[in-house]
mmCIF file of C-alpha atoms in Angstrom:
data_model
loop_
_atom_site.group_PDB
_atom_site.id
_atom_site.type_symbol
_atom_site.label_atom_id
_atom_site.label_comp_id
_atom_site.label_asym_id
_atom_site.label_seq_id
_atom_site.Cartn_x
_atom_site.Cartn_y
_atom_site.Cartn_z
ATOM 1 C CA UNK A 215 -50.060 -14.725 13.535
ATOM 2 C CA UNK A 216 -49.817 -13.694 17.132
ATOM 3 C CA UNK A 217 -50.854 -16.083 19.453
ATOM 4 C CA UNK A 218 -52.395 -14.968 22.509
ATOM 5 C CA UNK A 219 -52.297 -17.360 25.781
ATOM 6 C CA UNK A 220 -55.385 -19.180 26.265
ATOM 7 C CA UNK A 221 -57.192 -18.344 22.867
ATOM 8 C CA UNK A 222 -55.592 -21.195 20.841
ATOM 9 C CA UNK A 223 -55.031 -24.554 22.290
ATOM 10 C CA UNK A 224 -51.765 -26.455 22.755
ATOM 11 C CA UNK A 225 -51.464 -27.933 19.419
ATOM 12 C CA UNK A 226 -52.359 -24.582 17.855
ATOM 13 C CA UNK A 227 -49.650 -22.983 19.709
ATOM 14 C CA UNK A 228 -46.892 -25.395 19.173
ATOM 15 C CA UNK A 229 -47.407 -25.394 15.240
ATOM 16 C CA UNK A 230 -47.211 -21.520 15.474
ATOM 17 C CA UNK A 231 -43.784 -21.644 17.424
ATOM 18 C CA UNK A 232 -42.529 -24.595 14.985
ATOM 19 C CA UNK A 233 -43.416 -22.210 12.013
ATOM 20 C CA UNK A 234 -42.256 -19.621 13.309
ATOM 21 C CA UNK A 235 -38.598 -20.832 14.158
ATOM 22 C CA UNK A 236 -35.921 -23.451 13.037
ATOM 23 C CA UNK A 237 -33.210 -25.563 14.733
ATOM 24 C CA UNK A 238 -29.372 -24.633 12.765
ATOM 25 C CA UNK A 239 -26.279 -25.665 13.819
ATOM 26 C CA UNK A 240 -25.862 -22.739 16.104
ATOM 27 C CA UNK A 241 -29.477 -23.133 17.659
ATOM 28 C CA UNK A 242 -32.719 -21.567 17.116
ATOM 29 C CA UNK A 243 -33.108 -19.517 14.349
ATOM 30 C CA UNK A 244 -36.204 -16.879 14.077
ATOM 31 C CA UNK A 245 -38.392 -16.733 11.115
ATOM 32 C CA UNK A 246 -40.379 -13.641 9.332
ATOM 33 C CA UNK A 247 -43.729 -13.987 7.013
ATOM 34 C CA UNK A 248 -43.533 -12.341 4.324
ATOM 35 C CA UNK A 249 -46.417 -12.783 1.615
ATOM 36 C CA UNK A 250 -48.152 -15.559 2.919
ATOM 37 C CA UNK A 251 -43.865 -17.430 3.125
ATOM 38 C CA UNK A 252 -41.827 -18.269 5.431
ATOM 39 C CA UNK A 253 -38.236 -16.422 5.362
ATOM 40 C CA UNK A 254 -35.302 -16.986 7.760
ATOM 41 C CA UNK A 255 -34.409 -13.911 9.675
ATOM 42 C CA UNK A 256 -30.864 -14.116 9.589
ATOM 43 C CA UNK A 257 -30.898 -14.970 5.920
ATOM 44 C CA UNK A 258 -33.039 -11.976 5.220
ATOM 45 C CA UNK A 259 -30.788 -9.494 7.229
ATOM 46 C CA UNK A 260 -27.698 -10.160 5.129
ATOM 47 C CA UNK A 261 -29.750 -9.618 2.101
ATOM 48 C CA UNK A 262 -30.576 -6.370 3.336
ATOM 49 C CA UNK A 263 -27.214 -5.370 4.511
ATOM 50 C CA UNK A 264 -25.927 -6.452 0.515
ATOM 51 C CA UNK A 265 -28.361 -3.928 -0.708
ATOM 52 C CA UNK A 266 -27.417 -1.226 1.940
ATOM 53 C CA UNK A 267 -23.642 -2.114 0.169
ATOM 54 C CA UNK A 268 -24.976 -1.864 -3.014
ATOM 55 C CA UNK A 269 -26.784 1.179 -3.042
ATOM 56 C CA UNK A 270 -26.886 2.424 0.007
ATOM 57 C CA UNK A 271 -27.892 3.331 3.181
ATOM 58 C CA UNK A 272 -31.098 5.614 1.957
ATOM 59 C CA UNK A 273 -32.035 3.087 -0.950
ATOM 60 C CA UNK A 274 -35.790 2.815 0.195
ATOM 61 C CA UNK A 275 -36.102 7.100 0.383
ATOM 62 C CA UNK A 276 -37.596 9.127 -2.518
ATOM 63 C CA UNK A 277 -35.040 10.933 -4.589
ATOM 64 C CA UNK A 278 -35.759 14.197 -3.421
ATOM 65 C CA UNK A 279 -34.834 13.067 0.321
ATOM 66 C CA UNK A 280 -31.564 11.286 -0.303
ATOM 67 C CA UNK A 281 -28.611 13.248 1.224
ATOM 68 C CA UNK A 282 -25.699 10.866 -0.902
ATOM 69 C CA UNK A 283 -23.499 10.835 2.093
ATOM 70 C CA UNK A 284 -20.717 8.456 1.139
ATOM 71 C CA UNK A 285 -20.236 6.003 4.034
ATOM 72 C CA UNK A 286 -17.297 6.681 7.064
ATOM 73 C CA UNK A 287 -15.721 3.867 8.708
ATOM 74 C CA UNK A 288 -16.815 5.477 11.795
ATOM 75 C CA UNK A 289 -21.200 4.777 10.895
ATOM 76 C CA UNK A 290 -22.477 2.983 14.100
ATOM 77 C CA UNK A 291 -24.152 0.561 11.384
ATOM 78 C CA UNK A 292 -20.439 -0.553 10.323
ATOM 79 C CA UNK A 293 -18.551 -3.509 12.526
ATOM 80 C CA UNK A 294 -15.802 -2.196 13.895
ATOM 81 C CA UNK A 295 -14.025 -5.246 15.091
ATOM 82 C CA UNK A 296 -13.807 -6.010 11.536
ATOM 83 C CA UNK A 297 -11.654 -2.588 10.687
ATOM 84 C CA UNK A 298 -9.069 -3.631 13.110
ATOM 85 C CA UNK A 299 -8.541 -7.247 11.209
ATOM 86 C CA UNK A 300 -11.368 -10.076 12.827
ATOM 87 C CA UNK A 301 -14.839 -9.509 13.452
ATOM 88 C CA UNK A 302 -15.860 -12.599 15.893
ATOM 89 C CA UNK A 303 -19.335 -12.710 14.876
ATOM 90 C CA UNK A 304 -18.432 -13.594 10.757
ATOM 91 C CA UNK A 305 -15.927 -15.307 11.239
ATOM 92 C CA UNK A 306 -17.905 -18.017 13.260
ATOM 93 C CA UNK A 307 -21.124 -17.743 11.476
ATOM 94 C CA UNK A 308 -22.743 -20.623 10.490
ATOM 95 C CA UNK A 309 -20.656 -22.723 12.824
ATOM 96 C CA UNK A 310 -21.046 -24.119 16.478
ATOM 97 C CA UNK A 311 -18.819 -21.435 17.911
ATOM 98 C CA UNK A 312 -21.215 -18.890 17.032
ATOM 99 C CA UNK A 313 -23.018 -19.650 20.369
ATOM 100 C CA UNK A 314 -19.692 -18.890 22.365
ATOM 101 C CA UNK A 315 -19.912 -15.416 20.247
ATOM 102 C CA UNK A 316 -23.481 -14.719 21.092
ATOM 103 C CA UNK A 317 -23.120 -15.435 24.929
ATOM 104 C CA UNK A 318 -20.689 -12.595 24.435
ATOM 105 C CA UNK A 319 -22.139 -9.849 21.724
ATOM 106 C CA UNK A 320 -25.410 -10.884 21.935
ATOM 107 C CA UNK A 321 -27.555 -10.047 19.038
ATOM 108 C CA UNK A 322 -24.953 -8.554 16.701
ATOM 109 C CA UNK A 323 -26.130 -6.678 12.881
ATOM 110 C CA UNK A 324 -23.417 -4.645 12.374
ATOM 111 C CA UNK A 325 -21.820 -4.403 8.431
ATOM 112 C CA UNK A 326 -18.611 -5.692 7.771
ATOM 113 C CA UNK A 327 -17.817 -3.495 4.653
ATOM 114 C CA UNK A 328 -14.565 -3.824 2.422
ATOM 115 C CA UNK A 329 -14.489 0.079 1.785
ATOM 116 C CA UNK A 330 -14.277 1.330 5.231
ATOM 117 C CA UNK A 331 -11.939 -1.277 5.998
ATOM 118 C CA UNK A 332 -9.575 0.725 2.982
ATOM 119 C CA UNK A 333 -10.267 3.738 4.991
ATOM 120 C CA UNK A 334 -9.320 2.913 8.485
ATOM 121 C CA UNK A 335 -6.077 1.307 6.882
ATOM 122 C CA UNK A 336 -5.210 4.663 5.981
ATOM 123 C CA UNK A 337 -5.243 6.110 9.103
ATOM 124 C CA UNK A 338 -1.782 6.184 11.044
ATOM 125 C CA UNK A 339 -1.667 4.491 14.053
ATOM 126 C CA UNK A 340 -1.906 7.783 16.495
ATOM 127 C CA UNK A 341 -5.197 8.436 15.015
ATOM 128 C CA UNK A 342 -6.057 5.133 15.101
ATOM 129 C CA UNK A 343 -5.397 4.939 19.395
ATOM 130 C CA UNK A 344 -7.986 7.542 19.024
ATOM 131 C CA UNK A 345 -11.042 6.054 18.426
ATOM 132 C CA UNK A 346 -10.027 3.235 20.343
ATOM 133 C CA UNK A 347 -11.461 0.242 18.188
ATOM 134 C CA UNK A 348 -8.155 -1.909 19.148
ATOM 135 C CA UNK A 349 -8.784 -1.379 22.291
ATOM 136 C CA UNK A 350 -12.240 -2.948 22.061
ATOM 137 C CA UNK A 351 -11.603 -5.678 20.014
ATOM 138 C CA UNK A 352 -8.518 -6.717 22.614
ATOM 139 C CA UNK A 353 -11.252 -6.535 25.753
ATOM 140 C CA UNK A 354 -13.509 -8.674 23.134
ATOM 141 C CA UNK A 355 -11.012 -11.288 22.110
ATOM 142 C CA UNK A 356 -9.686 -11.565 25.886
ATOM 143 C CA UNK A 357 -13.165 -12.513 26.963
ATOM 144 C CA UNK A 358 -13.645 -15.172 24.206
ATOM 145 C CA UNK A 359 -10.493 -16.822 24.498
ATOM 146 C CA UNK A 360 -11.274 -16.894 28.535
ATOM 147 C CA UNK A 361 -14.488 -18.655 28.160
ATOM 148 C CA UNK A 362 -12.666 -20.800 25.394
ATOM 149 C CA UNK A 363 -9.600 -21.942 28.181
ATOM 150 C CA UNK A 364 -12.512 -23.040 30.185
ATOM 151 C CA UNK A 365 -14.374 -25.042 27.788
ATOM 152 C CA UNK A 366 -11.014 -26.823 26.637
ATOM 153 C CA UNK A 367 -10.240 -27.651 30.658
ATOM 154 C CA UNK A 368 -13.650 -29.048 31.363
ATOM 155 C CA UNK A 369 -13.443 -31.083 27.983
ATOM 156 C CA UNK A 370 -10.469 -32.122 29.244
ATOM 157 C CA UNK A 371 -11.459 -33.725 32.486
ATOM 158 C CA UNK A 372 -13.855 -35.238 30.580
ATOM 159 C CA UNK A 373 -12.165 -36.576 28.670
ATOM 160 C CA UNK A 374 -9.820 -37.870 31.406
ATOM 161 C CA UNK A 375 -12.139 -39.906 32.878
ATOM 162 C CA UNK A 376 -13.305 -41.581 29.789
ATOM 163 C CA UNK A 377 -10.002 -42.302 28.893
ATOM 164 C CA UNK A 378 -9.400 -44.172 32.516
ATOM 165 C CA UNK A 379 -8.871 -47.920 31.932
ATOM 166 C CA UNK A 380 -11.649 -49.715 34.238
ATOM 167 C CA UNK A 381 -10.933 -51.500 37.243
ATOM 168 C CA UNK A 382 -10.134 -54.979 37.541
ATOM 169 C CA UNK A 383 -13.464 -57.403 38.902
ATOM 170 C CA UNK A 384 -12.384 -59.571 41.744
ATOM 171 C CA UNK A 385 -11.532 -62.541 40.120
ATOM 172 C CA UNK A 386 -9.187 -61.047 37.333
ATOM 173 C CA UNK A 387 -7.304 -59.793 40.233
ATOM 174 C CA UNK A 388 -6.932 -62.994 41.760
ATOM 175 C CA UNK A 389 -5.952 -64.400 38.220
ATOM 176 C CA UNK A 390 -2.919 -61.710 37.652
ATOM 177 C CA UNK A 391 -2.287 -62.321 40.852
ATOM 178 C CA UNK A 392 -1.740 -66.016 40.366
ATOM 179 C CA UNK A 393 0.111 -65.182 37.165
ATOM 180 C CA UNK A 394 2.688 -62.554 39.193
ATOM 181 C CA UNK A 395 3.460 -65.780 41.734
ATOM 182 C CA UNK A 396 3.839 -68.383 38.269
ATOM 183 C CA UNK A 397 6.427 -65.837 36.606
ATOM 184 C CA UNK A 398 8.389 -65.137 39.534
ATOM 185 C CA UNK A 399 8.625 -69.079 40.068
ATOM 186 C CA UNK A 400 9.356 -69.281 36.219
ATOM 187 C CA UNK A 401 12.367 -67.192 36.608
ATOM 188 C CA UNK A 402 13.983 -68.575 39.442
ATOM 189 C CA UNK A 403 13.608 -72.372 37.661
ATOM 190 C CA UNK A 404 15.122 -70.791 34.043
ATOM 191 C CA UNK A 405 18.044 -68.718 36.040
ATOM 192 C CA UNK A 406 18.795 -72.302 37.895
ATOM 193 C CA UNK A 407 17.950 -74.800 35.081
ATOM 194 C CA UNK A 408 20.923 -72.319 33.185
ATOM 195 C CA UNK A 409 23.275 -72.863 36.053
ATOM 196 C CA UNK A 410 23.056 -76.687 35.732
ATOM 197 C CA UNK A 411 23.517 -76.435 31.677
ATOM 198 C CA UNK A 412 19.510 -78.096 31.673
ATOM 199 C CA UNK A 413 19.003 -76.459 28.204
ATOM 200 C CA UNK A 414 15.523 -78.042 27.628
ATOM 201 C CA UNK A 415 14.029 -77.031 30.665
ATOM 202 C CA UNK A 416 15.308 -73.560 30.402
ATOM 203 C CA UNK A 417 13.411 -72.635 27.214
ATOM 204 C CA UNK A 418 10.622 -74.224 28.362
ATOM 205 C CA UNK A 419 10.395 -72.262 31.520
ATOM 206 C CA UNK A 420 11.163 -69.122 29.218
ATOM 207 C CA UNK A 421 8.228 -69.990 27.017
ATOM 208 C CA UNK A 422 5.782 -70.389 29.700
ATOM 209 C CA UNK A 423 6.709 -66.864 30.775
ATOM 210 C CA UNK A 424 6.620 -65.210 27.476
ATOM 211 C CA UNK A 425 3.135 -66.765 27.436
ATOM 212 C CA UNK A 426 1.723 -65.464 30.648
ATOM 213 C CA UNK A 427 3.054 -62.141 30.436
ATOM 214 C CA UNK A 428 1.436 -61.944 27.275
ATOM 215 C CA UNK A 429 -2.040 -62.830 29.139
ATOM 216 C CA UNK A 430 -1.559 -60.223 31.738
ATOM 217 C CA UNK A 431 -0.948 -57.799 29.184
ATOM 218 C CA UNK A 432 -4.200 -58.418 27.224
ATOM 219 C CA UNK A 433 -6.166 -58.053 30.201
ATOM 220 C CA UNK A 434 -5.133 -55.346 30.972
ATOM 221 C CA UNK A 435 -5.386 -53.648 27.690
ATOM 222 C CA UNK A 436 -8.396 -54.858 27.565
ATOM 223 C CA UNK A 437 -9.343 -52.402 29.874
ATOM 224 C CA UNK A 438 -8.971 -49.459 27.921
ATOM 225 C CA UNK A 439 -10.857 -48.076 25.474
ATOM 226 C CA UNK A 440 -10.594 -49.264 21.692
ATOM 227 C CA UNK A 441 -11.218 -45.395 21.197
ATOM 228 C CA UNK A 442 -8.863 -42.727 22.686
ATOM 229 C CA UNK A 443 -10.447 -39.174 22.435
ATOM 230 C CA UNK A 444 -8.455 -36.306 22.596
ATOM 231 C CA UNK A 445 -9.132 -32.268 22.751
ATOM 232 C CA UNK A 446 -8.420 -29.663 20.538
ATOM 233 C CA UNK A 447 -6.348 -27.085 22.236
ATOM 234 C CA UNK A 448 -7.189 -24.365 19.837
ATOM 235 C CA UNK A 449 -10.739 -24.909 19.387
ATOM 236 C CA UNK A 450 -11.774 -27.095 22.128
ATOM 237 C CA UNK A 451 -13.355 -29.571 19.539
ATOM 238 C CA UNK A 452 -13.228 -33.124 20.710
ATOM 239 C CA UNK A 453 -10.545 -35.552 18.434
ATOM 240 C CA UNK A 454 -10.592 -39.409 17.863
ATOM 241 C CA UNK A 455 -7.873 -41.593 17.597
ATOM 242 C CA UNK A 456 -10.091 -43.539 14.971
ATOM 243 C CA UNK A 457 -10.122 -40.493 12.369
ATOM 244 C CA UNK A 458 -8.614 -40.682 9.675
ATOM 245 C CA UNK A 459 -5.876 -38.743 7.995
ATOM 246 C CA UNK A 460 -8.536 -37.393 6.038
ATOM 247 C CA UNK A 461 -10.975 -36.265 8.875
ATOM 248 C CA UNK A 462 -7.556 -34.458 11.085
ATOM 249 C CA UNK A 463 -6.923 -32.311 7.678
ATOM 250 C CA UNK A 464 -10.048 -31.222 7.322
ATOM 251 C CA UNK A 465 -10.547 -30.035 11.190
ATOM 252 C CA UNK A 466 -6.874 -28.043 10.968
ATOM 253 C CA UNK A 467 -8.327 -26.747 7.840
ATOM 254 C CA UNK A 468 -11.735 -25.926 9.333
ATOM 255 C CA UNK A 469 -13.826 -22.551 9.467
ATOM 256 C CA UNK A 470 -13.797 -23.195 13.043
ATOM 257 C CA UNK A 471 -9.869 -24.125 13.751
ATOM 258 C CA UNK A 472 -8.819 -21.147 11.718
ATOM 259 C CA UNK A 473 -11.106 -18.701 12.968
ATOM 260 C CA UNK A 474 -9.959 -19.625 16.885
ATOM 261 C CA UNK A 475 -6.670 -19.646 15.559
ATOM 262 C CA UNK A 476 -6.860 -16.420 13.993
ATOM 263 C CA UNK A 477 -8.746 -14.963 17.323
ATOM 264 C CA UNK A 478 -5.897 -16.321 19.640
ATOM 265 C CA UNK A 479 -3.525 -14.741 17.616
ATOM 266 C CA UNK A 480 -4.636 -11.646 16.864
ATOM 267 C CA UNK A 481 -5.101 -10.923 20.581
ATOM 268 C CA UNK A 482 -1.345 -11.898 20.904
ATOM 269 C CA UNK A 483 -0.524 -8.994 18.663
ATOM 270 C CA UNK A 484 -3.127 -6.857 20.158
ATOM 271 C CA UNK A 485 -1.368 -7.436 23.906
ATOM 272 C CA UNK A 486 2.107 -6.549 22.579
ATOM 273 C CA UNK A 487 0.663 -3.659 21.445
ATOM 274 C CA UNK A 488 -1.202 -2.958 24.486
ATOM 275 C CA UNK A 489 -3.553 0.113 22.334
ATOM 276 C CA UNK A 490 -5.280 2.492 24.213
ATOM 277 C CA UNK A 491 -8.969 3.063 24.952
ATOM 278 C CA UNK A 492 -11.034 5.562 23.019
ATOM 279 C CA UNK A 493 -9.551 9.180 23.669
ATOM 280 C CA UNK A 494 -11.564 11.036 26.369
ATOM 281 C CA UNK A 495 -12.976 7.881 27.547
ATOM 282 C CA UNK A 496 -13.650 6.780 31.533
ATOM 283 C CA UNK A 497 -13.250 4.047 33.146
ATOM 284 C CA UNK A 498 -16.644 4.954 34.480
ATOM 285 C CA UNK A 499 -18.460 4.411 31.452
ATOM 286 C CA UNK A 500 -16.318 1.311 30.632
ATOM 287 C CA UNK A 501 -17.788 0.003 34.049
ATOM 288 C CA UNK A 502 -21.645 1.411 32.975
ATOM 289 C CA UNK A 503 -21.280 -0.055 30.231
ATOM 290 C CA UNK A 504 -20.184 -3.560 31.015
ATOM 291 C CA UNK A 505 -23.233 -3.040 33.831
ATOM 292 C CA UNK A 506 -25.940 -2.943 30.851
ATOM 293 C CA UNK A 507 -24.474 -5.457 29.528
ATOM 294 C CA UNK A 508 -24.812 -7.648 32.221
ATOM 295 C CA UNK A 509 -28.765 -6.895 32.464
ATOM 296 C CA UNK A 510 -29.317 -7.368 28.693
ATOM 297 C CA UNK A 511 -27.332 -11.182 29.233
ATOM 298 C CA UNK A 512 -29.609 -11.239 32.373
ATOM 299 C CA UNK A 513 -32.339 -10.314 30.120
ATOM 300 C CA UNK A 514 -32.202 -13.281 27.495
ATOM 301 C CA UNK A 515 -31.700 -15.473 30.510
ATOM 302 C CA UNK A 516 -35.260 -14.344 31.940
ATOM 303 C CA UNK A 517 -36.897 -14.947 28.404
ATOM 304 C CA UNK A 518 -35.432 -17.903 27.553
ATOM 305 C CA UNK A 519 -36.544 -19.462 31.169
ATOM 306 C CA UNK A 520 -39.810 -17.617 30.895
ATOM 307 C CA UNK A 521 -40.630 -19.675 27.474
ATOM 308 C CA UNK A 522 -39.097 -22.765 29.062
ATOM 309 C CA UNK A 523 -41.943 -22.403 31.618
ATOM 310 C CA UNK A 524 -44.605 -22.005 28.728
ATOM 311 C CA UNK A 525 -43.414 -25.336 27.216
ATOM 312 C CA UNK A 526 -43.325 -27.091 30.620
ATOM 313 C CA UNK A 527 -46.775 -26.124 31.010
ATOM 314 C CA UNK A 528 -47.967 -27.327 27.430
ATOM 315 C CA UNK A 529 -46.646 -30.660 28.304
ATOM 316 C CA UNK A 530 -48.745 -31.277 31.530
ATOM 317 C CA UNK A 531 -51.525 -29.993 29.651
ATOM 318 C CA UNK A 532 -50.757 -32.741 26.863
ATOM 319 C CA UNK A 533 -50.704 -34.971 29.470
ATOM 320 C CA UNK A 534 -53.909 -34.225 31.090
#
C-alpha cells in the first residue's frame, strides 16, 4: 500500500490517498487496513483503549509475563485533565471544536478512566498541589479560551459588516431628499390650516405625511438585511434571527455550547484557586517544554504544506 513518488501515476496516487483517509466534521480522518478492510483510525483507538479498560493494560502478553499491576491515576497512558473535572479533547470529540483542541494538544490518546478519577478524588487537596495536574489543566483551559475570545471578535466584525444596511444609490437620495422638503412643507400647511380652524385641509396635509414617512421608512429598511446574524459569545457559533425556537434550544443544549461552557467555567474556579505547579518543578522546563511544543506545531505545519505541494503538483500534471 505504500506509494512511492513516481512509480504510480496521478490517478493511482490519488485513489490511494482517498482510501486511505476520510473527510469528518472535524477534518481529515486517517484510515488503517486491516484484512484486506478499511478501518477508521480514531474509531479503532477507542476500541483498543475499551479493551485496555476491560482487561487491561498487558491483555495481549502470555500469562506467565503479566505483572497484574492494578492501574494508578498517575500511568502516563491515563488523561489527566480528565482527573481534575474536563478533559478538552472528549469533551469536543466528534464536534467542530475539536480542531480548536488539536491546534492546541495536538495528537492526543490518552485514557479517560472512571477508576482513577475515584482515586484522585480521594486525595486531599495538599497532595493534590503536588502533582500539579490543576495547574496544567488551568495553563490548558487559559490557552483555549484565548484563541476562543479571538475567534468570537473576528466573527464579530464579520458579522458587523454584514449586518451594515447598504448605501443609498444616487437617485434614492435625491428621492428622500425630495420627501424631507414635502414633509417639512406638510407641517407648516397642517400647523397653519389648524390656526385658521381649516379642518379639511388639516387632515389632509396630515395624511400625506403619514404617507411619505411611511415611504422613507421602507426604503430604508429595505436596506437591511431580511436576515440578522448574530454570535455566540460562549461558543463563537454563528446565530440567525430566522431560527426557530426549536433550533436556539437545541444550540444552548448542544455538545458544543456546554462543553465551552463547562471549559470557561471551570477555568473560573481554577483562577480563584490559583493551584500550584507540579512540586519540584522549574520554570525552565515549563519554558523547554512549551519550546518543543512549538516545533512539533511547527512540525504539522511543514507536513501539511509539504502534501499541499504534492497535490499542487498532481493538478498541473492533470492538466498537462
Amino acid at each position: 500500500d505504500r506509494v512511492v513518488p513516481g512509480r504510480h501515476s496521478v490517478g493511482t496516487r490519488r485513489k490511494v490517498f482517498c482510501d486511505r483517509h476520510r473527510f469528518s466534521g472535524g477534518g481529515l480522518v486517517s484510515r488503517r487496513r486491516r484484512g484486506g478492510l478499511w478501518f477508521d483510525r480514531e474509531e479503532m483507538d477507542e476500541q483498543r483503549k475499551l479493551l485496555d479498560q476491560l482487561m487491561g493494560q498487558d491483555r495481549d502478553l502470555p500469562l506467565e509475563e503479566r505483572t497484574g499491576r492494578k492501574k494508578k491515576f498517575s500511568d502516563p497512558q491515563f488523561c489527566k485533565y480528565y482527573l481534575c473535572g474536563v478533559s478538552p479533547w472528549d469533551t469536543f470529540k466528534n464536534t467542530r471544536s475539536s480542531s480548536d483542541v488539536y491546534r492546541v494538544l495536538g495528537e492526543y490518546d490518552k485514557t479517560c478512566d472512571d477508576e482513577c478519577k475515584e482515586q484522585w478524588e480521594a486525595l486531599t487537596q495538599q497532595e493534590k498541589d503536588e502533582y500539579g495536574y490543576e495547574y496544567d489543566l488551568m495553563v490548558l483551559l487559559e490557552k483555549l479560551v484565548q484563541e476562543a475570545n479571538r475567534k468570537i471578535e473576528r466573527a464579530k466584525d464579520r458579522v458587523a459588516r454584514e449586518n451594515t444596511p447598504r448605501p443609498f444609490t444616487d437617485s434614492e437620495k435625491k428621492q428622500v431628499d425630495v420627501w424631507v422638503e414635502e414633509l417639512r412643507a406638510l407641517d407648516e400647511k397642517a400647523d397653519k390650516a389648524a390656526d385658521e380652524g381649516e379642518v379639511d385641509a388639516c387632515e389632509a396635509a396630515v395624511k400625506r405625511s403619514v404617507m411619505l414617512k411611511k415611504y422613507k421608512e421602507n426604503m430604508e429598511q429595505a436596506k437591511y438585511s431580511d436576515k440578522v446574524t448574530s454570535v455566540c459569545e460562549v461558543t463563537g457559533i454563528l446565530l440567525s434571527s430566522k431560527d426557530s425556537e426549536q433550533r436556539k434550544l437545541d444550540h444552548v443544549n448542544g455538545k458544543q455550547y456546554q462543553g465551552w461552557k463547562s471549559i470557561r467555567e471551570k477555568l473560573e474556579e481554577l483562577k480563584r484557586r490559583n493551584p500550584p505547579p507540579a512540586k519540584g518543578r522549574r520554570q525552565a522546563n515549563g519554558r523547554s517544554e512549551r519550546r518543543r511544543d512549538g516545533e512539533a506545531y511547527r512540525d504539522r505545519d511543514r507536513n501539511w504544506n509539504r502534501g499541499r505541494d504534492y497535490r499542487r503538483r498532481d493538478r498541473d500534471r492533470d492538466r498537462d
